Every structure is written in structure tokens, then in C-alpha cells.
Short mmCIF file of C-alpha atoms and ligand atoms in Angstrom, two decimals:
data_model
loop_
_atom_site.label_atom_id
_atom_site.label_comp_id
_atom_site.label_asym_id
_atom_site.label_seq_id
_atom_site.Cartn_x
_atom_site.Cartn_y
_atom_site.Cartn_z
CA UNK A 14 -3.16 -40.12 -76.28
CA UNK A 15 -3.92 -43.11 -74.04
CA UNK A 16 -6.06 -43.00 -70.91
CA UNK A 17 -3.04 -43.58 -68.68
CA UNK A 18 -3.14 -41.87 -65.27
CA UNK A 19 0.20 -42.80 -63.70
CA UNK A 20 3.62 -42.20 -65.21
CA UNK A 21 6.49 -43.96 -63.49
CA UNK A 22 10.20 -44.11 -64.19
CA UNK A 23 12.49 -46.90 -63.07
CA UNK A 24 15.64 -46.27 -61.03
CA UNK A 25 17.78 -46.01 -64.14
CA UNK A 26 16.06 -42.69 -64.87
CA UNK A 27 16.99 -41.12 -61.55
CA UNK A 28 18.73 -37.82 -62.51
CA UNK A 29 22.52 -37.90 -62.39
CA UNK A 30 22.95 -34.17 -61.86
CA UNK A 31 21.13 -31.21 -60.40
CA UNK A 32 20.19 -28.46 -62.85
CA UNK A 33 21.41 -24.91 -62.24
CA UNK A 34 19.06 -22.32 -63.77
CA UNK A 35 21.59 -19.51 -63.23
CA UNK A 36 23.54 -20.89 -66.22
CA UNK A 37 20.64 -20.13 -68.58
CA UNK A 38 19.52 -16.75 -67.23
CA UNK A 39 19.75 -13.65 -69.44
CA UNK A 40 20.85 -11.60 -66.42
CA UNK A 41 22.68 -12.77 -63.29
CA UNK A 42 21.01 -12.29 -59.89
CA UNK A 43 22.47 -9.66 -57.50
CA UNK A 44 25.28 -10.76 -55.15
CA UNK A 45 24.86 -11.68 -51.48
CA UNK A 46 26.20 -8.89 -49.24
CA UNK A 47 28.11 -8.87 -45.97
CA UNK A 48 25.90 -7.11 -43.38
CA UNK A 49 28.86 -5.26 -41.88
CA UNK A 50 30.68 -4.04 -44.99
CA UNK A 51 27.90 -4.04 -47.59
CA UNK A 52 30.40 -5.79 -49.93
CA UNK A 53 29.67 -9.11 -51.70
CA UNK A 54 30.43 -12.07 -49.41
CA UNK A 55 33.16 -14.55 -50.31
CA UNK A 56 33.28 -18.28 -49.55
CA UNK A 57 35.30 -17.66 -46.36
CA UNK A 58 32.55 -15.48 -44.90
CA UNK A 59 30.12 -18.39 -45.16
CA UNK A 60 32.52 -21.11 -44.00
CA UNK A 61 31.48 -21.01 -40.30
CA UNK A 62 27.93 -21.87 -41.35
CA UNK A 63 28.16 -24.21 -44.35
CA UNK A 64 30.49 -26.92 -45.70
CA UNK A 65 32.62 -25.78 -48.67
CA UNK A 66 30.86 -28.01 -51.23
CA UNK A 67 27.56 -26.34 -50.37
CA UNK A 68 29.11 -22.85 -50.57
CA UNK A 69 30.52 -23.67 -54.01
CA UNK A 70 27.10 -24.87 -55.15
CA UNK A 71 25.57 -21.65 -53.85
CA UNK A 72 27.68 -19.63 -56.30
CA UNK A 73 27.95 -22.25 -59.08
CA UNK A 74 27.45 -21.14 -62.67
CA UNK A 75 27.77 -24.59 -64.30
CA UNK A 76 24.64 -25.87 -65.98
CA UNK A 77 24.73 -29.19 -64.12
CA UNK A 78 26.24 -30.28 -60.80
CA UNK A 79 26.72 -34.07 -60.45
CA UNK A 80 24.72 -35.77 -57.66
CA UNK A 81 27.08 -37.88 -55.50
CA UNK A 82 26.37 -41.63 -55.65
CA UNK A 83 25.88 -41.71 -51.85
CA UNK A 84 23.02 -39.22 -52.26
CA UNK A 85 21.53 -40.98 -55.28
CA UNK A 86 21.51 -44.25 -53.39
CA UNK A 87 19.34 -42.68 -50.66
CA UNK A 88 17.11 -40.98 -53.27
CA UNK A 89 16.48 -44.43 -54.76
CA UNK A 90 14.30 -45.35 -51.77
CA UNK A 91 11.48 -43.12 -53.10
CA UNK A 92 12.69 -41.56 -56.35
CA UNK A 93 11.76 -41.25 -59.15
CA UNK A 94 8.43 -40.11 -57.72
CA UNK A 95 5.22 -40.68 -59.69
CA UNK A 96 3.55 -38.19 -62.00
CA UNK A 97 -0.22 -38.44 -62.30
CA UNK A 98 -2.80 -37.18 -64.72
CA UNK A 99 -5.75 -35.91 -62.67
CA UNK A 100 -8.43 -37.28 -64.96
CA UNK A 101 -11.16 -37.42 -62.31
CA UNK A 102 -10.44 -33.82 -61.32
CA UNK A 103 -10.61 -32.77 -64.98
CA UNK A 104 -13.95 -34.53 -65.29
CA UNK A 105 -15.31 -33.01 -62.07
CA UNK A 106 -14.36 -29.54 -63.31
CA UNK A 107 -15.65 -30.20 -66.81
CA UNK A 108 -12.48 -28.67 -68.17
CA UNK A 109 -10.75 -29.30 -71.49
CA UNK A 110 -7.44 -28.67 -69.63
CA UNK A 111 -5.07 -31.58 -69.08
CA UNK A 112 -4.03 -31.56 -65.43
CA UNK A 113 -0.87 -33.34 -64.24
CA UNK A 114 0.72 -33.46 -60.81
CA UNK A 115 4.10 -34.58 -59.61
CA UNK A 116 3.69 -36.25 -56.23
CA UNK A 117 6.49 -35.68 -53.71
CA UNK A 118 4.42 -37.05 -50.81
CA UNK A 119 5.93 -40.53 -51.32
CA UNK A 120 9.21 -39.54 -49.63
CA UNK A 121 9.94 -40.93 -46.13
CA UNK A 122 8.75 -37.71 -44.45
CA UNK A 123 5.95 -36.98 -46.91
CA UNK A 124 7.28 -33.96 -48.82
CA UNK A 125 9.98 -32.74 -51.21
CA UNK A 126 12.25 -31.64 -48.33
CA UNK A 127 14.41 -34.82 -48.14
CA UNK A 128 15.69 -34.05 -51.68
CA UNK A 129 17.93 -31.36 -50.20
CA UNK A 130 18.18 -32.67 -46.61
CA UNK A 131 19.97 -35.82 -47.80
CA UNK A 132 22.40 -33.82 -49.95
CA UNK A 133 23.16 -31.34 -47.18
CA UNK A 134 23.68 -34.03 -44.53
CA UNK A 135 26.01 -35.89 -46.91
CA UNK A 136 28.27 -32.89 -47.62
CA UNK A 137 28.45 -31.97 -43.92
CA UNK A 138 29.39 -35.51 -42.98
CA UNK A 139 31.99 -35.60 -45.74
CA UNK A 140 33.64 -32.45 -44.35
CA UNK A 141 33.81 -33.76 -40.78
CA UNK A 142 30.85 -31.92 -39.24
CA UNK A 143 29.21 -33.81 -36.35
CA UNK A 144 26.16 -31.67 -35.59
CA UNK A 145 23.62 -29.69 -37.64
CA UNK A 146 21.27 -26.98 -36.44
CA UNK A 147 18.20 -25.82 -38.27
CA UNK A 148 14.78 -24.20 -37.97
CA UNK A 149 11.45 -25.65 -38.92
CA UNK A 150 8.00 -24.15 -39.47
CA UNK A 151 5.32 -26.82 -39.70
CA UNK A 152 7.95 -29.48 -38.98
CA UNK A 153 8.34 -30.77 -42.53
CA UNK A 154 11.90 -29.55 -42.85
CA UNK A 155 12.85 -30.53 -39.30
CA UNK A 156 11.67 -34.09 -39.86
CA UNK A 157 13.46 -34.27 -43.24
CA UNK A 158 16.79 -33.13 -41.78
CA UNK A 159 16.32 -35.40 -38.75
CA UNK A 160 15.84 -38.33 -41.16
CA UNK A 161 18.85 -37.37 -43.31
CA UNK A 162 21.07 -36.63 -40.30
CA UNK A 163 20.21 -40.03 -38.88
CA UNK A 164 21.27 -41.76 -42.10
CA UNK A 165 24.69 -40.08 -42.12
CA UNK A 166 25.25 -40.25 -38.35
CA UNK A 167 24.90 -36.53 -37.54
CA UNK A 168 23.32 -35.00 -34.45
CA UNK A 169 20.51 -32.61 -35.38
CA UNK A 170 19.06 -29.75 -33.31
CA UNK A 171 15.78 -28.36 -34.63
CA UNK A 172 14.37 -25.00 -33.51
CA UNK A 173 10.67 -25.34 -34.20
CA UNK A 174 8.39 -22.28 -34.48
CA UNK A 175 6.41 -22.35 -31.23
CA UNK A 176 2.94 -22.13 -32.75
CA UNK A 177 3.64 -25.26 -34.81
CA UNK A 178 5.38 -27.03 -31.92
CA UNK A 179 2.06 -26.70 -30.10
CA UNK A 180 -0.35 -27.07 -33.09
CA UNK A 181 1.53 -29.96 -34.69
CA UNK A 182 2.87 -32.30 -32.00
CA UNK A 183 2.99 -35.23 -34.45
CA UNK A 184 5.72 -33.66 -36.57
CA UNK A 185 7.66 -33.01 -33.39
CA UNK A 186 7.21 -36.70 -32.53
CA UNK A 187 8.56 -37.67 -35.94
CA UNK A 188 11.61 -35.42 -35.50
CA UNK A 189 12.31 -37.09 -32.17
CA UNK A 190 11.67 -40.55 -33.58
CA UNK A 191 14.49 -39.94 -36.09
CA UNK A 192 16.75 -39.09 -33.14
CA UNK A 193 16.92 -35.28 -33.36
CA UNK A 194 16.36 -32.75 -30.58
CA UNK A 195 13.38 -30.41 -31.01
CA UNK A 196 13.27 -27.04 -29.22
CA UNK A 197 10.28 -24.63 -29.31
CA UNK A 198 11.39 -21.24 -30.68
CA UNK A 199 11.83 -18.57 -29.38
CA UNK A 200 13.78 -20.42 -26.68
CA UNK A 201 15.92 -19.50 -23.71
CA UNK A 202 18.87 -21.37 -25.32
CA UNK A 203 20.12 -18.51 -27.47
CA UNK A 204 20.74 -14.78 -27.21
CA UNK A 205 18.35 -14.18 -30.15
CA UNK A 206 15.60 -16.24 -28.50
CA UNK A 207 16.02 -14.55 -25.13
CA UNK A 208 15.90 -11.08 -26.76
CA UNK A 209 12.55 -11.87 -28.40
CA UNK A 210 11.10 -13.36 -25.20
CA UNK A 211 12.19 -10.34 -23.18
CA UNK A 212 10.17 -8.10 -25.48
CA UNK A 213 7.32 -10.48 -26.36
CA UNK A 214 6.97 -13.19 -23.67
CA UNK A 215 3.98 -14.67 -25.56
CA UNK A 216 5.70 -14.75 -28.96
CA UNK A 217 4.34 -17.62 -31.10
CA UNK A 218 7.62 -17.54 -33.00
CA UNK A 219 8.40 -17.25 -36.69
CA UNK A 220 10.77 -18.83 -39.15
CA UNK A 221 12.87 -15.64 -39.03
CA UNK A 222 13.36 -16.03 -35.27
CA UNK A 223 14.03 -19.77 -35.42
CA UNK A 224 16.67 -19.20 -38.15
CA UNK A 225 18.46 -16.72 -35.85
CA UNK A 226 18.55 -19.32 -33.07
CA UNK A 227 19.87 -22.05 -35.36
CA UNK A 228 22.48 -19.80 -36.99
CA UNK A 229 23.67 -18.49 -33.64
CA UNK A 230 24.11 -22.02 -32.25
CA UNK A 231 26.00 -23.18 -35.36
CA UNK A 232 28.33 -20.17 -35.35
CA UNK A 233 29.28 -20.87 -31.72
CA UNK A 234 30.68 -24.37 -32.20
CA UNK A 235 33.47 -25.64 -34.44
CA UNK A 236 31.85 -29.09 -34.96
CA UNK A 237 28.42 -27.64 -35.80
CA UNK A 238 27.05 -26.20 -39.02
CA UNK A 239 23.74 -24.78 -40.10
CA UNK A 240 21.33 -26.19 -42.64
CA UNK A 241 18.54 -24.28 -44.40
CA UNK A 242 15.56 -26.02 -45.96
CA UNK A 243 14.66 -23.47 -48.64
CA UNK A 244 15.48 -20.00 -50.07
CA UNK A 245 19.18 -20.47 -50.96
CA UNK A 246 20.39 -21.30 -54.48
CA UNK A 247 21.83 -24.70 -53.57
CA UNK A 248 18.54 -25.80 -51.99
CA UNK A 249 16.57 -24.80 -55.09
CA UNK A 250 19.10 -26.66 -57.23
CA UNK A 251 18.80 -29.87 -55.18
CA UNK A 252 15.05 -29.80 -55.79
CA UNK A 253 15.45 -29.83 -59.59
CA UNK A 254 15.32 -33.64 -59.54
CA UNK A 255 11.55 -33.04 -59.42
CA UNK A 256 11.31 -31.11 -62.68
CA UNK A 257 13.85 -33.26 -64.51
CA UNK A 258 11.89 -36.42 -63.74
CA UNK A 259 8.64 -34.68 -64.71
CA UNK A 260 10.15 -33.81 -68.11
CA UNK A 261 10.78 -37.51 -68.81
CA UNK A 262 7.34 -38.50 -67.51
CA UNK A 263 5.59 -35.97 -69.74
CA UNK A 264 7.50 -37.42 -72.67
CA UNK A 265 5.89 -40.75 -71.74
CA UNK A 266 2.55 -38.95 -71.68
CA UNK A 267 3.38 -37.43 -75.08
CA UNK A 268 2.48 -34.02 -73.68
CA UNK A 269 4.13 -30.75 -72.61
CA UNK A 270 2.96 -28.24 -69.99
CA UNK A 271 1.73 -24.76 -70.91
CA UNK A 272 1.48 -23.80 -67.24
CA UNK A 273 3.56 -24.82 -64.20
CA UNK A 274 2.28 -24.21 -60.69
CA UNK A 275 3.82 -24.51 -57.24
CA UNK A 276 3.20 -23.10 -53.78
CA UNK A 277 5.90 -20.83 -52.39
CA UNK A 278 7.14 -20.51 -48.83
CA UNK A 279 10.84 -19.97 -49.46
CA UNK A 280 10.47 -21.04 -53.09
CA UNK A 281 12.20 -24.43 -53.27
CA UNK A 282 9.47 -26.83 -54.42
CA UNK A 283 8.17 -24.34 -56.99
CA UNK A 284 11.74 -23.94 -58.28
CA UNK A 285 12.44 -27.65 -58.23
CA UNK A 286 9.50 -28.32 -60.51
CA UNK A 287 9.75 -25.28 -62.75
CA UNK A 288 13.48 -24.51 -63.24
CA UNK A 289 14.29 -27.36 -65.66
CA UNK A 290 11.27 -26.33 -67.78
CA UNK A 291 12.06 -22.60 -67.53
CA UNK A 292 15.68 -23.27 -68.55
CA UNK A 293 14.53 -25.16 -71.61
CA UNK A 294 12.06 -22.39 -72.50
CA UNK A 295 14.86 -19.79 -72.18
CA UNK A 296 17.28 -21.80 -74.32
CA UNK A 297 14.64 -22.34 -77.02
CA UNK A 298 13.11 -18.86 -76.80
CA UNK A 299 9.69 -20.31 -76.01
CA UNK A 300 6.85 -19.02 -73.86
CA UNK A 301 5.99 -20.83 -70.63
CA UNK A 302 3.84 -19.66 -67.74
CA UNK A 303 5.08 -20.48 -64.25
CA UNK A 304 2.87 -19.43 -61.33
CA UNK A 305 4.12 -19.10 -57.75
CA UNK A 306 1.26 -19.29 -55.25
CA UNK A 307 1.50 -17.87 -51.74
CA UNK A 308 -0.79 -17.24 -48.76
CA UNK A 309 -2.58 -13.88 -48.63
CA UNK A 310 -1.54 -13.71 -44.96
CA UNK A 311 2.19 -13.77 -45.83
CA UNK A 312 2.40 -12.30 -49.35
CA UNK A 313 6.11 -11.69 -49.94
CA UNK A 314 6.05 -12.01 -53.76
CA UNK A 315 2.76 -10.23 -54.39
CA UNK A 316 3.00 -7.49 -51.73
CA UNK A 317 6.60 -7.46 -50.50
CA UNK A 318 9.34 -5.05 -51.50
CA UNK A 319 12.28 -6.17 -53.68
CA UNK A 320 15.18 -5.12 -51.48
CA UNK A 321 18.26 -6.29 -49.64
CA UNK A 322 17.20 -7.79 -46.32
CA UNK A 323 18.30 -10.19 -43.63
CA UNK A 324 17.19 -13.81 -43.83
CA UNK A 325 16.47 -13.85 -40.09
CA UNK A 326 14.91 -11.70 -37.39
CA UNK A 327 18.05 -11.43 -35.24
CA UNK A 328 20.10 -10.10 -38.19
CA UNK A 329 22.83 -12.72 -38.11
CA UNK A 330 22.64 -13.78 -41.78
CA UNK A 331 24.13 -12.07 -44.86
CA UNK A 332 21.94 -9.67 -46.85
CA UNK A 333 20.14 -11.05 -49.86
CA UNK A 334 18.05 -9.18 -52.40
CA UNK A 335 14.57 -10.66 -52.33
CA UNK A 336 10.88 -9.88 -52.11
CA UNK A 337 10.44 -9.30 -48.40
CA UNK A 338 7.86 -8.21 -45.86
CA UNK A 339 10.69 -7.18 -43.53
CA UNK A 340 12.77 -9.52 -41.36
CA UNK A 341 10.95 -8.54 -38.15
CA UNK A 342 7.49 -9.24 -39.60
CA UNK A 343 5.78 -12.12 -37.78
CA UNK A 344 3.05 -13.61 -40.01
CA UNK A 345 -0.30 -14.49 -38.39
CA UNK A 346 -0.52 -18.15 -37.27
CA UNK A 347 -2.34 -19.69 -40.25
CA UNK A 348 -2.13 -23.41 -40.92
CA UNK A 349 0.28 -23.62 -43.85
CA UNK A 350 3.24 -23.31 -41.47
CA UNK A 351 5.72 -24.03 -44.26
CA UNK A 352 4.70 -20.81 -46.01
CA UNK A 353 5.18 -18.44 -43.07
CA UNK A 354 8.50 -16.87 -44.13
CA UNK A 355 9.00 -13.12 -44.46
CA UNK A 356 11.08 -13.37 -47.62
CA UNK A 357 11.33 -15.29 -50.89
CA UNK A 358 14.24 -17.09 -52.53
CA UNK A 359 16.52 -14.49 -54.19
CA UNK A 360 16.46 -16.52 -57.41
CA UNK A 361 12.64 -16.69 -57.49
CA UNK A 362 12.49 -12.96 -56.68
CA UNK A 363 14.93 -12.23 -59.52
CA UNK A 364 12.80 -14.28 -61.95
CA UNK A 365 9.73 -12.25 -61.02
CA UNK A 366 11.68 -9.02 -61.61
CA UNK A 367 12.73 -10.33 -65.04
CA UNK A 368 9.08 -11.09 -65.85
CA UNK A 369 9.80 -14.81 -66.22
CA UNK A 370 7.30 -15.99 -63.58
CA UNK A 371 3.93 -14.86 -62.21
CA UNK A 372 2.72 -14.84 -58.63
CA UNK A 373 -0.63 -14.77 -56.86
CA UNK A 374 -2.00 -15.09 -53.32
CA UNK A 375 -5.01 -16.90 -51.84
CA UNK A 376 -6.66 -16.97 -48.44
CA UNK A 377 -6.60 -19.97 -46.13
CA UNK A 378 -10.24 -21.06 -46.41
CA UNK A 379 -10.31 -20.97 -50.23
CA UNK A 380 -7.20 -23.14 -50.48
CA UNK A 381 -8.56 -25.70 -48.00
CA UNK A 382 -11.78 -25.88 -50.06
CA UNK A 383 -9.65 -26.59 -53.14
CA UNK A 384 -7.59 -29.23 -51.31
CA UNK A 385 -10.71 -31.06 -50.16
CA UNK A 386 -12.21 -30.92 -53.66
CA UNK A 387 -8.98 -32.45 -54.97
CA UNK A 388 -8.85 -35.15 -52.27
CA UNK A 389 -12.44 -36.22 -52.94
CA UNK A 390 -11.71 -37.09 -56.57
CA UNK A 391 -7.99 -37.93 -56.58
CA UNK A 392 -7.78 -39.68 -53.19
CA UNK A 393 -4.68 -37.86 -51.94
CA UNK A 394 -5.05 -35.31 -49.15
CA UNK A 395 -2.56 -32.50 -49.87
CA UNK A 396 -0.47 -30.71 -47.24
CA UNK A 397 -2.02 -27.31 -46.40
CA UNK A 398 0.90 -25.66 -48.26
CA UNK A 399 0.21 -27.71 -51.40
CA UNK A 400 -3.45 -26.65 -51.29
CA UNK A 401 -2.30 -23.26 -52.59
CA UNK A 402 -1.02 -24.92 -55.77
CA UNK A 403 -4.20 -26.99 -56.04
CA UNK A 404 -6.34 -23.84 -55.81
CA UNK A 405 -4.39 -22.09 -58.58
CA UNK A 406 -4.58 -25.24 -60.73
CA UNK A 407 -8.36 -25.44 -60.34
CA UNK A 408 -8.70 -21.74 -61.18
CA UNK A 409 -6.58 -22.13 -64.32
CA UNK A 410 -8.55 -25.24 -65.35
CA UNK A 411 -11.80 -23.30 -64.93
CA UNK A 412 -10.37 -20.46 -67.02
CA UNK A 413 -9.55 -23.02 -69.74
CA UNK A 414 -13.17 -24.20 -69.61
CA UNK A 415 -14.52 -20.66 -69.85
CA UNK A 416 -12.19 -19.74 -72.71
CA UNK A 417 -12.67 -23.11 -74.39
CA UNK A 418 -8.93 -23.77 -74.59
CA UNK A 419 -7.19 -27.06 -73.90
CA UNK A 420 -3.93 -26.36 -72.11
CA UNK A 421 -1.70 -28.68 -70.10
CA UNK A 422 -1.21 -27.70 -66.46
CA UNK A 423 1.44 -29.32 -64.27
CA UNK A 424 1.50 -28.65 -60.55
CA UNK A 425 3.71 -29.85 -57.74
CA UNK A 426 1.85 -31.84 -55.11
CA UNK A 427 4.78 -31.22 -52.81
CA UNK A 428 3.50 -33.14 -49.80
CA UNK A 429 0.63 -35.02 -48.19
CA UNK A 430 -1.39 -33.66 -45.30
CA UNK A 431 -1.47 -36.69 -43.00
CA UNK A 432 0.29 -34.81 -40.21
CA UNK A 433 -2.00 -31.81 -40.66
CA UNK A 434 -5.33 -33.40 -39.82
CA UNK A 435 -6.04 -30.91 -37.02
CA UNK A 436 -6.03 -28.16 -39.65
CA UNK A 437 -8.55 -30.12 -41.73
CA UNK A 438 -10.67 -30.85 -38.64
CA UNK A 439 -10.68 -27.13 -37.85
CA UNK A 440 -11.60 -26.38 -41.45
CA UNK A 441 -14.57 -28.79 -41.38
CA UNK A 442 -15.67 -27.30 -38.05
CA UNK A 443 -15.72 -23.85 -39.67
CA UNK A 444 -12.95 -22.69 -37.35
CA UNK A 445 -10.38 -21.60 -39.93
CA UNK A 446 -10.17 -17.85 -40.16
CA UNK A 447 -8.81 -15.82 -43.02
CA UNK A 448 -6.13 -13.88 -41.22
CA UNK A 449 -5.29 -10.59 -42.81
CA UNK A 450 -1.66 -9.70 -42.41
CA UNK A 451 -1.28 -6.32 -40.76
CA UNK A 452 -0.25 -3.64 -43.27
CA UNK A 453 0.97 -1.49 -40.40
CA UNK A 454 3.23 -4.27 -39.15
CA UNK A 455 4.63 -4.81 -42.63
CA UNK A 456 5.20 -1.06 -43.04
CA UNK A 457 7.03 -1.04 -39.72
CA UNK A 458 9.13 -4.09 -40.62
CA UNK A 459 9.96 -2.55 -44.03
CA UNK A 460 10.97 0.72 -42.39
CA UNK A 461 13.63 -1.35 -40.62
CA UNK A 462 15.19 -2.64 -43.86
CA UNK A 463 18.99 -2.35 -43.78
CA UNK A 464 20.40 0.66 -45.61
CA UNK A 465 22.36 -0.67 -48.58
CA UNK A 466 23.88 1.49 -51.28
CA UNK A 467 23.46 -0.59 -54.43
C1 PLP B 525 8.37 -26.58 -46.57
C2 PLP B 525 7.22 -26.83 -47.41
C3 PLP B 525 6.77 -25.86 -48.31
C4 PLP B 525 7.37 -24.49 -48.45
O1 PLP B 525 8.70 -24.43 -48.82
P1 PLP B 525 9.22 -24.15 -50.29
O2 PLP B 525 10.67 -23.96 -50.10
O3 PLP B 525 8.54 -22.92 -50.81
O4 PLP B 525 8.90 -25.34 -51.09
C5 PLP B 525 5.70 -26.17 -49.12
N1 PLP B 525 5.08 -27.34 -49.03
C6 PLP B 525 5.47 -28.31 -48.17
C7 PLP B 525 4.72 -29.60 -48.14
C8 PLP B 525 6.56 -28.09 -47.34
O5 PLP B 525 6.96 -29.04 -46.52
#
């Protein structure tokens, strides 16, 4: 093996199709249910919210779905993204493990989110939609959809979780720079927002609330559809360009991962990296560890219940079976805003139930310590969300050292932290607290789960 640290692919290796893990699963995931009837939803039920091509991708069973040339031509601006071997981190840890990371921070908005934003904006434009609504937590998704909407000439309205709107004004500025409108959520603009404010005037918002506002606005207007940045099958599928490129890059490195690691908010970057590898492992009957890492303050996979639940707080979405803390649960305002969602992607939840992936949770201060340790040797400052993956990677590398085993670890460095400097400043000032989520609040939110006879 050479001492190479950077593995790059030229444009000719940009994937031509998205990979659909459902095609290789031993057991299909449960259907999505209509909240009124409790019956599986059909394409027509979803048509007010999504363009038909997206709906078809949501239920696709084909192994590959071709990426339209219009989308590939936008991807070309930053894809294929680089894969690095973290040699200085390995040395600092004194580990025999081989650590690789795929770096999605080179996209125009600094994370993996444009991989799906561009695809979603394209299909909406193609089907005659003129406006998109969406929610955003830390602002990563809002800025990605604002960028993609701008490229395809769509108006974009972003409901931004209020705590982030205030804590992260620079993301808001980026959203506005790309020409989108940014509204702090809960807002007075929607019935769902007004209902929350009537009960909790000081609400700092949550992704669940912001989704209700965006869905409500989209359902009201013929020319407007809704766009979601994570959780749904089609979003996870769009992100598989990450893992497919990484497979080619590891061939260059003449190596293969034993362990895959990604942070999980709704599950899309973890899935994008791991699904192509998991599919291959399933087809070949091989073992592969994939670890989903979440915040201890919003632990849907590690502490949530696997049940049918709403995707939003206002109960406007269909019911999906997922690991959930309850749709009315509002996570404490920790700094990894992109991980503050009450549920987990149904497909990721299903994989955990099948025993095909592992999950673990870390507190805020321990993941920031890991992110800073990484930045000091590798020179890239991770997004607070990505710090969760960094922490798990360091822990696995230390385990390898202690056990004297040399394994290959690949993690997704899903974004840079350049818009999150206040969080780092607070961390250095010793001001970051390890919020415990309230077990009572989760119990209350879970008591409100919809009754579904399945
Ligand atoms: C949005 C975001 C996440 C969380 O979303 P997933 O769908 O779980 O990937 C994680 N990291 C970054 C940098 C994000 O922008």
C-alpha cells in the first residue's frame, strides 16, 4: 500500500444512477399509511405534496434509478468528492486502524444536502411547479434547496427552526443570498405555527413544527410543492452517490472498509455512504459493520420506540414506521441543529430492526472534543453534526489499538463547520452544556402516538 492520502475520481466516474437498497433487502420495509384510513397510501395521496417522479422513486424497487443528465451536470461542479486517508489522525491515536473519510464539505453549501436538493428541484421544475416550501434545522438544508431552486428558477420558502434562525444568522444570510425567503418557525403564517405559539409563545421551534408549516403551505397552493431534506426513501437514494464514489476510491486505495460510520439526524448521509456497501455485503453474504451515531439529547434510534408516527408535529403527514421519540417531542436546543429530529428514516429504522446496522449516542461536549482533535491533525473543521461520526471513528480506532487489530474504518465527513463557529467559540469558552433530553417529555410524546392496527 502506498502512502497516498487523497483519492480523487475524474468526472467520468460520476455515478450514472442512484442505488436503491430496497432491491437487495431480505425483507421489505412496512408501508406508509394514510393517517385518516390507516390504509397504505397510494401515489395519488402524495400528489399534492410531491412531483410524480419523486413519488415513484419513493416506492421504487429497481436496483438502480438513472440520474438525469441535467442533475449530473450540476453535480459535476463538486462531484466526485474527495476521499481521504486520515494518516495524521491514525498517527496521533497510535492506532493500527486505517481511517478513511469521504468529504462532502466541498459542495457549494458545504454539506451532502445539495445531492438531493438538486434532484428534487429538477423534478419539480420538470413537472411545472413554480414554488417549493421546506423546513430547515441548522440551515444546511434550507441553503441547499435555496441554491438548487435558484439554479432551476424556482421560488423557495424556508421555515427555519427559531433557535437556529437566532443562533445561526449566517446560514439564514446564505439562504437569502441564494434568493429564497426565510421565515422563523413557529410563525404566524400558518395554522400549525399559530397553534404552537398560542400554547407556547416562547417556543424555540423544532423540525417537526417547521415541517408542519412547510407542508401546510404547499398543500394550500396548486403551484407549490413540498421538499424534504432527509428521512424519505428517495432522499436516502439520492445520497448514494457518496457511497458509490467511495467504493471506487477504496479500490484505488486497494482497501475495503470493515466499519462504516455516519451521523444520523434523519438518516440520509449515513445511508448515502453505507447503502451501496451494505447492498454488496447482502448480495455476497458478507459481514459489514455500519454504525449510526446520534446525539444523546435526541436519541431516536437508541432510545426511541419503533412505531407508526407522524413526520411532523401538526400531524399533516402520512404515518411512517420508524424509531421515534414522539412527534410532539421538542429536543433541547443543542448545537447540532441538523440532528434535532424526533424520528429516524423508516429505511434506517427497518435496518436496525433487521440487525443490519448498529447505533450509538454521544453527548455534545464529547463530540466537540473529538471534532477539535480531528481538526488539529487533519485541518478540516467538521460541522457539529459530523463531529458525532468523528467521535465514533476515534472510539473504534482506539478499540483497534487496544485489541491490536488493524481494521479499515470509513466515515462520512458530511459537512464543514465554517458556519457553526459560534458553537465552537461556546465550546472553547466552556459554555456548551450536555443537555439531557427529558424522559418525561418523551413518555408524554410517545403516549400520543397514533393508534394503528398493524
Ligand atoms: C442535515 C445534516 C445532517 C443530518 O441529516 P441526515 O439526513 O441524517 O444526514 C448531518 N450533517 C450535516 C452536515 C447536515 O447538514
